[in-house]
Coordinates of C-alpha atoms and ligand atoms in Angstrom, one line a residue:
M1 CA 0.0 0.1 0.1
D2 CA 1.2 3.3 -1.0
S3 CA 2.8 5.1 2.4
P4 CA -0.4 7.8 3.2
L5 CA 1.1 11.1 2.8
S6 CA 0.1 13.3 5.8
A7 CA -2.4 16.1 4.9
T8 CA 0.1 18.9 4.9
T9 CA 2.3 17.2 2.2
T10 CA 0.8 16.7 -1.4
R11 CA 2.6 14.7 -4.4
M12 CA 2.7 17.9 -6.8
S13 CA 2.7 16.2 -10.1
E14 CA 5.6 17.3 -12.5
D15 CA 3.1 18.0 -15.2
S16 CA 0.2 20.3 -13.8
T17 CA -2.3 18.7 -16.5
V18 CA -1.7 15.3 -14.4
P19 CA -4.6 15.4 -11.7
R20 CA -2.9 15.3 -8.2
E21 CA -3.9 12.3 -6.0
T22 CA -5.8 15.0 -3.8
L23 CA -8.9 16.3 -2.3
T24 CA -9.2 19.9 -2.3
I25 CA -11.9 21.2 0.5
T26 CA -12.6 24.8 1.0
D27 CA -14.4 25.4 4.2
N28 CA -16.9 28.1 3.7
R29 CA -17.0 29.2 7.2
T30 CA -13.8 30.6 7.0
G31 CA -12.6 30.2 3.6
K32 CA -9.5 28.0 4.1
S33 CA -8.5 25.3 1.5
Y34 CA -7.1 22.1 2.9
E35 CA -5.4 19.6 0.6
I36 CA -6.3 15.9 1.5
P37 CA -4.3 13.1 -0.3
I38 CA -6.2 10.3 -1.7
N39 CA -5.2 6.6 -1.3
H40 CA -7.0 3.5 -2.7
D41 CA -9.9 6.1 -3.6
T42 CA -10.4 7.3 -0.1
I43 CA -9.4 9.8 2.1
R44 CA -8.1 9.4 5.8
A45 CA -10.8 10.7 8.2
A46 CA -8.1 11.8 10.8
D47 CA -6.9 14.4 7.8
L48 CA -10.3 16.2 8.3
R49 CA -9.1 17.2 12.0
Q50 CA -7.4 20.0 10.8
I51 CA -10.1 21.4 9.1
K52 CA -11.2 24.1 12.4
V53 CA -13.1 27.2 13.1
D54 CA -11.6 27.7 16.2
P55 CA -7.7 26.4 16.5
K56 CA -9.1 25.1 19.9
E57 CA -11.7 23.2 18.5
F58 CA -11.5 19.3 18.1
G59 CA -11.4 19.6 14.4
M60 CA -13.9 18.0 12.0
M61 CA -14.9 14.4 11.9
S62 CA -17.1 12.2 9.6
Y63 CA -20.3 10.9 10.5
D64 CA -21.4 7.9 8.9
P65 CA -24.0 5.6 10.9
A66 CA -24.0 1.8 10.0
F67 CA -20.7 2.6 8.3
N68 CA -22.8 2.5 5.4
N69 CA -19.6 4.7 3.4
T70 CA -16.7 3.9 5.6
A71 CA -13.7 1.7 5.2
S72 CA -12.7 0.3 8.8
C73 CA -9.6 -1.7 7.4
I74 CA -7.2 -2.7 4.8
S75 CA -7.8 -6.5 4.2
K76 CA -6.3 -8.7 1.8
V77 CA -9.0 -11.8 2.8
T78 CA -12.3 -11.4 0.2
F79 CA -13.2 -9.1 -2.3
I80 CA -16.9 -8.3 -3.0
D81 CA -17.9 -6.4 -6.2
G82 CA -21.5 -5.8 -5.2
D83 CA -22.7 -3.9 -8.6
A84 CA -20.8 -6.7 -11.1
G85 CA -22.2 -9.8 -8.5
I86 CA -18.3 -10.9 -7.6
L87 CA -16.9 -12.8 -4.5
R88 CA -13.2 -13.8 -4.3
Y89 CA -11.6 -15.5 -1.5
R90 CA -7.9 -14.5 -1.9
G91 CA -8.4 -14.1 -5.4
Y92 CA -10.1 -17.2 -6.4
P93 CA -13.6 -16.4 -7.5
I94 CA -16.4 -18.5 -5.4
E95 CA -17.4 -20.5 -8.3
D96 CA -14.2 -22.0 -8.9
L97 CA -13.7 -22.7 -5.1
A98 CA -17.0 -24.3 -5.2
E99 CA -17.0 -26.4 -7.9
K100 CA -13.0 -27.7 -7.4
S101 CA -12.3 -27.0 -3.7
T102 CA -13.7 -28.3 -0.3
Y103 CA -14.3 -26.5 2.9
L104 CA -11.3 -27.6 4.7
E105 CA -9.1 -26.4 1.8
T106 CA -11.0 -23.2 1.4
A107 CA -10.5 -22.5 5.1
Y108 CA -6.5 -22.8 4.8
L109 CA -6.8 -20.3 1.8
L110 CA -8.5 -18.1 4.1
L111 CA -6.3 -18.3 7.1
N112 CA -3.1 -18.8 5.3
G113 CA -3.7 -16.5 2.1
E114 CA -2.5 -19.6 -0.7
L115 CA -3.9 -22.8 -1.3
P116 CA -2.4 -25.9 0.6
T117 CA 0.2 -28.0 -1.2
P118 CA -0.7 -31.8 -0.8
S119 CA 1.4 -32.3 2.6
Q120 CA 0.2 -28.6 3.6
L121 CA -3.6 -29.9 3.3
K122 CA -2.6 -33.2 5.0
D123 CA -1.1 -31.8 8.1
W124 CA -4.1 -29.1 8.4
T125 CA -6.6 -31.8 8.3
Y126 CA -5.0 -34.1 10.4
H127 CA -4.6 -31.2 13.1
V128 CA -8.6 -30.1 12.8
T129 CA -9.6 -33.7 12.7
H130 CA -7.7 -34.3 15.6
H131 CA -9.2 -31.2 17.5
T132 CA -13.2 -32.5 17.1
F133 CA -13.3 -33.6 20.8
I134 CA -14.6 -31.3 23.5
H135 CA -13.6 -31.3 27.0
E136 CA -16.3 -33.6 28.9
S137 CA -17.4 -31.1 31.3
I138 CA -18.5 -28.8 28.5
K139 CA -21.4 -31.7 27.9
K140 CA -22.4 -29.9 31.6
F141 CA -23.0 -26.8 30.1
L142 CA -25.1 -28.0 27.0
D143 CA -27.1 -30.8 29.4
G144 CA -27.8 -27.1 31.8
F145 CA -29.8 -25.6 28.7
H146 CA -33.7 -26.2 28.5
Y147 CA -34.9 -28.2 26.2
D148 CA -36.1 -25.7 23.8
A149 CA -33.1 -23.6 24.0
H150 CA -32.0 -22.0 20.5
P151 CA -28.8 -23.7 19.3
M152 CA -27.2 -20.2 18.9
G153 CA -27.7 -19.3 22.4
M154 CA -26.2 -22.6 23.3
M155 CA -23.3 -22.0 20.8
I156 CA -22.6 -18.5 22.1
S157 CA -22.3 -19.3 25.5
T158 CA -20.2 -22.6 24.7
I159 CA -17.7 -21.1 22.6
A160 CA -17.4 -18.4 25.0
A161 CA -16.8 -21.0 27.7
L162 CA -14.0 -22.5 25.6
S163 CA -11.5 -19.8 26.8
T164 CA -12.0 -21.0 30.4
F165 CA -10.5 -24.5 29.2
Y166 CA -7.6 -23.1 27.4
H167 CA -5.7 -20.2 28.9
D168 CA -2.8 -20.2 26.4
A169 CA -5.7 -18.4 24.3
K170 CA -4.5 -15.5 25.9
D171 CA -1.2 -15.4 24.3
I172 CA -2.6 -13.6 21.3
F173 CA 0.7 -12.5 19.6
S174 CA 2.0 -16.0 19.9
A175 CA 1.5 -17.6 16.3
E176 CA 2.1 -21.0 17.9
S177 CA -0.9 -20.5 20.1
R178 CA -2.9 -18.7 17.5
Q179 CA -2.6 -21.9 15.4
K180 CA -3.6 -24.3 18.2
Q181 CA -6.8 -22.0 19.0
T182 CA -7.6 -21.9 15.1
Y183 CA -7.2 -26.1 14.9
R184 CA -9.6 -26.1 17.8
L185 CA -12.3 -23.7 17.0
I186 CA -12.4 -25.0 13.6
G187 CA -12.2 -28.8 14.8
K188 CA -14.8 -28.1 18.0
V189 CA -17.3 -25.7 16.4
P190 CA -19.2 -28.3 14.4
T191 CA -19.3 -30.8 17.5
I192 CA -20.5 -28.4 19.6
A193 CA -22.9 -27.2 17.0
A194 CA -23.9 -31.0 16.9
F195 CA -24.1 -31.7 20.5
S196 CA -26.5 -28.6 20.8
Y197 CA -28.8 -30.0 18.4
R198 CA -28.9 -33.6 19.8
H199 CA -29.4 -32.0 23.3
T200 CA -32.8 -29.8 21.9
L201 CA -33.7 -33.5 20.9
G202 CA -32.9 -35.4 24.2
M203 CA -30.7 -37.8 22.2
P204 CA -27.4 -39.1 23.0
F205 CA -24.6 -37.1 22.1
V206 CA -22.4 -39.0 18.7
Y207 CA -18.6 -38.7 19.5
P208 CA -16.6 -37.3 16.4
D209 CA -15.7 -40.3 13.9
N210 CA -12.0 -39.1 12.6
E211 CA -12.1 -41.5 9.6
L212 CA -14.8 -39.2 8.0
S213 CA -14.5 -35.9 6.0
Y214 CA -15.6 -32.3 7.7
P215 CA -18.8 -32.6 6.4
G216 CA -19.2 -36.3 6.8
N217 CA -18.3 -36.3 10.8
F218 CA -20.8 -33.2 11.3
L219 CA -23.6 -35.3 9.8
N220 CA -22.5 -38.5 11.6
M221 CA -22.5 -36.4 15.1
L222 CA -25.9 -35.1 14.1
F223 CA -28.1 -38.1 12.9
R224 CA -26.2 -41.1 13.7
T225 CA -28.6 -43.4 15.6
T226 CA -27.9 -47.0 16.4
E227 CA -25.8 -48.1 13.6
P228 CA -22.1 -48.9 14.4
K229 CA -20.6 -46.8 11.6
Y230 CA -22.4 -43.9 10.3
R231 CA -22.1 -43.9 6.3
P232 CA -23.1 -40.2 5.4
N233 CA -24.8 -39.9 2.2
A234 CA -22.8 -38.8 -0.6
T235 CA -24.9 -36.1 -2.2
L236 CA -25.7 -34.5 1.2
E237 CA -22.2 -34.7 2.5
H238 CA -21.2 -32.5 -0.9
A239 CA -23.8 -30.2 -0.6
L240 CA -23.0 -29.6 2.8
D241 CA -19.4 -28.9 1.7
V242 CA -20.0 -26.2 -0.9
L243 CA -22.7 -24.6 1.2
F244 CA -19.7 -24.1 3.9
I245 CA -17.2 -22.9 1.0
L246 CA -20.0 -20.4 0.2
H247 CA -20.4 -19.1 4.0
A248 CA -16.7 -19.2 4.6
D249 CA -16.3 -15.3 4.5
H250 CA -17.9 -12.0 3.4
E251 CA -15.4 -9.4 3.9
Q252 CA -16.6 -6.6 6.8
N253 CA -20.0 -8.0 7.5
C254 CA -21.7 -7.4 10.6
S255 CA -20.5 -10.3 12.4
T256 CA -16.7 -9.8 11.0
N257 CA -16.7 -6.4 12.3
T258 CA -17.8 -7.5 15.5
I259 CA -14.8 -9.9 16.0
R260 CA -12.2 -7.1 14.6
G261 CA -14.1 -4.6 17.1
V262 CA -14.1 -7.0 20.2
G263 CA -10.7 -8.7 19.2
S264 CA -9.2 -5.2 19.2
S265 CA -9.4 -5.4 22.8
H266 CA -7.0 -8.2 22.6
V267 CA -9.3 -10.8 24.3
D268 CA -9.1 -14.2 23.7
P269 CA -10.3 -15.6 20.3
Y270 CA -13.0 -17.5 21.8
S271 CA -14.7 -14.3 23.3
A272 CA -14.0 -12.6 20.3
T273 CA -15.7 -15.7 18.2
A274 CA -18.5 -15.9 20.4
A275 CA -19.1 -12.1 19.7
A276 CA -19.0 -12.8 16.1
I277 CA -21.9 -15.7 16.5
A278 CA -24.1 -13.2 18.6
A279 CA -23.8 -10.9 15.8
L280 CA -24.5 -13.3 13.0
Y281 CA -27.7 -14.6 15.2
G282 CA -29.8 -11.5 14.4
P283 CA -32.5 -11.8 11.4
L284 CA -31.1 -9.1 9.6
H285 CA -27.7 -11.2 9.5
G286 CA -27.4 -14.9 9.4
G287 CA -30.7 -15.3 11.5
A288 CA -32.1 -14.3 8.0
N289 CA -32.3 -18.0 6.6
E290 CA -34.3 -19.1 9.5
E291 CA -36.7 -16.3 9.2
V292 CA -37.1 -17.2 5.3
L293 CA -38.2 -20.2 6.2
H294 CA -41.1 -18.6 8.8
M295 CA -42.1 -16.0 6.0
L296 CA -42.8 -18.9 3.3
M297 CA -44.6 -20.8 6.0
Q298 CA -46.6 -17.6 6.8
I299 CA -47.7 -17.0 2.6
G300 CA -48.7 -20.6 3.0
S301 CA -49.4 -20.5 -0.9
I302 CA -48.6 -19.2 -4.2
Q303 CA -51.7 -17.5 -4.4
K304 CA -50.9 -15.3 -1.3
V305 CA -47.8 -14.3 -2.6
P306 CA -49.0 -11.0 -4.5
D307 CA -50.9 -9.9 -1.2
F308 CA -47.4 -10.5 0.9
I309 CA -45.8 -8.7 -1.7
K310 CA -48.1 -5.6 -1.2
R311 CA -47.5 -5.9 2.5
V312 CA -43.8 -5.7 1.6
K313 CA -44.0 -2.7 -0.4
T314 CA -46.1 -0.7 2.3
G315 CA -43.1 -1.3 4.5
E316 CA -45.1 -3.6 6.7
V317 CA -42.9 -6.5 6.5
K318 CA -39.5 -7.2 4.7
L319 CA -39.1 -10.0 2.0
M320 CA -36.5 -12.1 4.1
G321 CA -33.7 -13.3 2.0
F322 CA -33.4 -10.3 -0.2
G323 CA -31.2 -7.4 -0.2
H324 CA -27.8 -6.6 0.6
R325 CA -25.7 -3.7 1.7
V326 CA -23.1 -4.9 -0.9
Y327 CA -24.8 -6.6 -3.6
K328 CA -26.8 -4.4 -5.8
N329 CA -26.8 -7.3 -8.0
Y330 CA -27.6 -11.3 -7.5
D331 CA -25.6 -12.5 -4.7
P332 CA -23.1 -15.0 -6.5
R333 CA -23.7 -17.4 -3.7
A334 CA -27.5 -17.8 -4.2
R335 CA -27.0 -18.6 -7.7
I336 CA -24.9 -21.5 -6.9
I337 CA -27.1 -22.2 -3.5
K338 CA -30.1 -22.6 -6.2
H339 CA -28.4 -25.2 -7.8
I340 CA -27.7 -27.2 -4.9
A341 CA -30.9 -27.1 -4.0
Y342 CA -32.1 -29.0 -6.9
E343 CA -29.3 -31.5 -6.2
V344 CA -30.6 -32.1 -2.7
F345 CA -34.7 -32.1 -3.7
E346 CA -33.7 -34.9 -6.5
L347 CA -32.5 -36.8 -3.4
M348 CA -34.7 -35.9 -0.4
G349 CA -37.8 -34.7 -2.6
K350 CA -38.6 -31.3 -3.6
N351 CA -39.1 -29.3 -0.5
P352 CA -43.1 -27.7 -1.0
L353 CA -42.2 -24.1 0.2
L354 CA -39.9 -23.7 -3.1
E355 CA -42.7 -22.9 -5.4
I356 CA -43.5 -20.4 -3.1
A357 CA -40.1 -18.8 -3.0
L358 CA -39.8 -19.1 -6.8
E359 CA -43.1 -16.9 -7.1
C360 CA -41.5 -14.6 -4.5
E361 CA -38.0 -14.0 -6.5
R362 CA -39.9 -14.0 -9.8
I363 CA -42.4 -11.3 -9.0
A364 CA -39.8 -9.5 -6.9
L365 CA -37.3 -9.4 -9.8
E366 CA -40.2 -7.7 -12.3
D367 CA -41.6 -5.4 -9.6
E368 CA -40.4 -1.9 -9.7
Y369 CA -40.1 -1.6 -5.8
F370 CA -37.5 -4.4 -5.9
V371 CA -35.9 -3.4 -8.9
K372 CA -35.2 0.4 -8.0
R373 CA -33.8 -0.4 -4.8
K374 CA -31.9 -3.1 -6.1
L375 CA -33.1 -5.9 -3.7
Y376 CA -32.1 -9.5 -5.1
P377 CA -32.1 -12.7 -3.4
N378 CA -28.7 -13.2 -1.0
V379 CA -27.4 -15.9 0.3
D380 CA -30.0 -16.7 3.0
F381 CA -32.8 -17.1 0.3
Y382 CA -32.5 -20.5 -0.7
T383 CA -30.5 -22.3 1.9
G384 CA -33.2 -22.7 4.4
L385 CA -35.4 -24.4 2.1
I386 CA -32.2 -27.1 1.4
Y387 CA -31.5 -27.4 5.1
Q388 CA -35.2 -28.0 5.8
S389 CA -34.9 -30.7 2.9
M390 CA -31.6 -32.4 4.4
G391 CA -33.5 -32.8 8.2
F392 CA -32.5 -29.6 10.0
P393 CA -35.1 -28.0 12.1
M394 CA -34.9 -24.0 11.5
T395 CA -33.5 -23.4 14.7
M396 CA -30.3 -24.9 13.5
F397 CA -30.2 -22.8 10.0
P398 CA -28.2 -19.9 11.6
V399 CA -25.8 -22.3 13.4
L400 CA -25.0 -23.9 9.6
F401 CA -23.7 -20.3 8.7
A402 CA -21.9 -19.9 11.8
I403 CA -20.0 -23.2 11.7
P404 CA -17.8 -22.3 8.0
R405 CA -17.9 -18.1 9.0
T406 CA -15.5 -19.6 11.9
S407 CA -12.8 -19.8 9.6
G408 CA -13.4 -16.1 7.9
W409 CA -13.8 -14.5 11.3
I410 CA -10.4 -16.3 12.4
A411 CA -8.9 -15.1 9.4
Q412 CA -10.2 -11.6 9.7
W413 CA -9.3 -11.5 13.4
E414 CA -5.7 -12.4 12.9
E415 CA -5.2 -9.8 10.1
M416 CA -6.4 -6.9 12.4
L417 CA -4.1 -8.2 15.0
L418 CA -1.3 -8.0 12.8
D419 CA -2.1 -4.7 11.2
P420 CA 0.5 -2.2 12.3
E421 CA -2.1 0.5 11.6
Q422 CA -5.2 -1.3 13.8
K423 CA -5.6 -0.4 17.4
I424 CA -8.7 -0.8 19.8
A425 CA -12.0 0.4 18.2
R426 CA -13.2 3.5 19.8
P427 CA -15.5 5.5 17.9
R428 CA -16.3 9.2 18.5
Q429 CA -19.6 10.6 18.3
I430 CA -21.8 13.9 17.8
Y431 CA -23.3 14.8 21.3
L432 CA -26.7 16.3 21.1
G433 CA -27.3 15.4 24.9
H434 CA -28.4 18.0 27.6
N435 CA -25.6 20.8 28.5
T436 CA -24.5 21.1 31.9
R437 CA -27.2 20.6 34.2
H438 CA -27.1 20.3 38.3
Y439 CA -28.6 17.4 40.3
V440 CA -32.1 17.8 42.0
P441 CA -32.8 16.3 45.1
I442 CA -36.0 13.9 44.9
D443 CA -38.3 16.1 46.8
Q444 CA -37.5 18.7 44.5
R445 CA -38.7 16.8 41.6
N446 CA -42.0 17.5 39.7
Ligands
SDX1 C1 -26.5 -11.8 5.2 O1 -23.2 -8.3 4.8 C2 -22.7 -9.1 4.5 O2 -22.0 -10.0 3.6 C3 -23.7 -10.0 5.1 C4 -23.9 -11.5 4.7 C5 -22.7 -12.2 4.7 O3 -22.2 -13.4 4.1 O4 -22.1 -12.4 6.1 O5 -24.2 -11.6 3.1 C6 -25.0 -12.3 5.1 O6 -26.9 -11.3 6.5 C7 -27.2 -11.3 4.1 C8 -28.7 -10.4 4.4 C9 -29.5 -11.6 5.2 N1 -30.7 -10.4 5.6 C10 -31.3 -10.6 5.0 O7 -32.2 -11.2 4.0 C11 -32.7 -9.8 5.8 C12 -33.6 -9.2 4.8 N2 -32.4 -7.9 4.1 C13 -32.7 -6.5 5.1 O8 -33.0 -6.5 6.2 C14 -31.8 -5.6 4.0 O9 -31.5 -6.1 2.8 C15 -30.2 -6.1 4.7 C16 -30.3 -5.7 6.1 C17 -29.5 -7.1 4.2 C18 -29.5 -4.7 4.1 O10 -29.8 -3.5 4.5 P1 -29.3 -2.2 3.9 O11 -28.0 -2.4 3.3 O12 -29.0 -1.4 5.6 O13 -30.7 -1.4 3.3 P2 -31.8 -0.6 4.0 O14 -32.0 -1.2 5.4 O15 -31.0 0.6 4.0 O16 -32.7 -0.9 2.7 C19 -32.4 0.1 1.5 C20 -34.1 0.1 1.0 C21 -35.0 0.6 2.0 O17 -36.1 1.1 1.5 P3 -36.3 2.6 1.7 O18 -36.3 2.9 2.8 O19 -35.4 3.1 0.6 O20 -37.7 2.9 1.0 O21 -34.4 -1.3 0.4 C22 -35.7 -1.4 1.4 C23 -35.6 -0.9 2.8 O22 -36.4 -0.6 3.5 N3 -35.2 -3.1 1.9 C24 -36.2 -3.8 1.8 C25 -35.4 -5.0 2.2 N4 -34.2 -4.9 2.3 C26 -34.0 -3.8 2.2 N5 -37.4 -4.2 1.8 C27 -38.0 -5.2 1.5 N6 -37.6 -6.4 1.9 C28 -36.1 -6.2 2.2 N7 -35.7 -7.8 2.5

């Protein structure tokens, strides 16, 4: 990255016809002009601080609620072009990875920046596979939850509790410690997710089977009953692996912003990951896949779709699974997921809600309300239909998002930690509250 120029020095181009990489701002309150360097098509908010009316002032800030137009970091992990519908992990198009890679290989790519060699992949797979067991005491946490506890609530709590077992996790600036916690998190998150699911059913926990693939072992821990050896269905195993690839990372989304923010206080990675899972749980983020199914069930039939769309257009309800802060085109993941859906339905039978979903999409892609706002199906629109057909209850849908996203969260957390420009996240504010006022004894308050 070019070394950022300070605001007081600017790159004067030799040829005056060549535009300088700067922004000239004139403060009309004072008539003063300021030349602010432009790097990567952005200016540093800190360069605005010199703009003052009175030298004693704090100086100018930028105001950007929900960070609609603010870059919080420089990252090399994931690239999205929202208008073109492009998504790349470390430069590799998501379409290539979904077709040719596996989730574990993709997780390695996100975490290490390069696709693994055969020996690197073997070593990575070995370590993740040999960290799938959890401490027996953790089962007591899970047993303490009510039978109808939401698995995401169980995940948040139990992943945070991992920090109490691995005291070495606080050594966040040791590459060796970070590597070990990464093995543990990628290895144990599916186990805790499966145990949470089994707890809600009142079924015994199924221990990991290290001879199975990452998705295959997850299916084993979820669905094995009395058979001595669980044999995952190859179609479902592959579908889950591709879905995990598609959900692995997505640059600075809400939950990634959370792990970067919480991690910036230098807390251990288990506590930071638990915070990210909490952010993902929200219905506007990873919880949307569960809300989509509730919405489709509420609509109930194709005939009722037009009435529901009317309610969406009045602002009464949202069309869950549609819209995106970045994608103003079809979410490239949704396109791939739609193909996977048909593979799963061929095996498990078509999900009866599919027709309602397709009708919602058909209308939305034609209707001015959605076209004007560039609302397209996002990653959450079709996943729920697949998960339901695979036998998952709706409460498990966001958990199926959290499992693969763990690799993206850890890749982003580590990038934040090692970025010399990053420090504890502490935004400013515009204060419009009361000015100084004095305490009034209660017997004098009206
Ligand atoms: C994920 O950020 C990521 O990368 C997230 C994610 C990832 O991989 O990490 O991609 C995963 O979270 C996908 C999004 C899942 N959420 C949903 O499907 C919930 C439904 N979608 C919306 O809530 C909304 O689209 C968001 C939250 C996804 C994006 O919200 P924005 O960018 O803040 O957009 P907005 O709310 O400002 O909406 C702009 C306009 C508004 O209308 P006007 O006020 O201009 O009239 O579009 C409307 C909104 O009312 N709108 C919708 C809508 N989404 C936006 N109207 C109806 N239904 C919707 N789903």
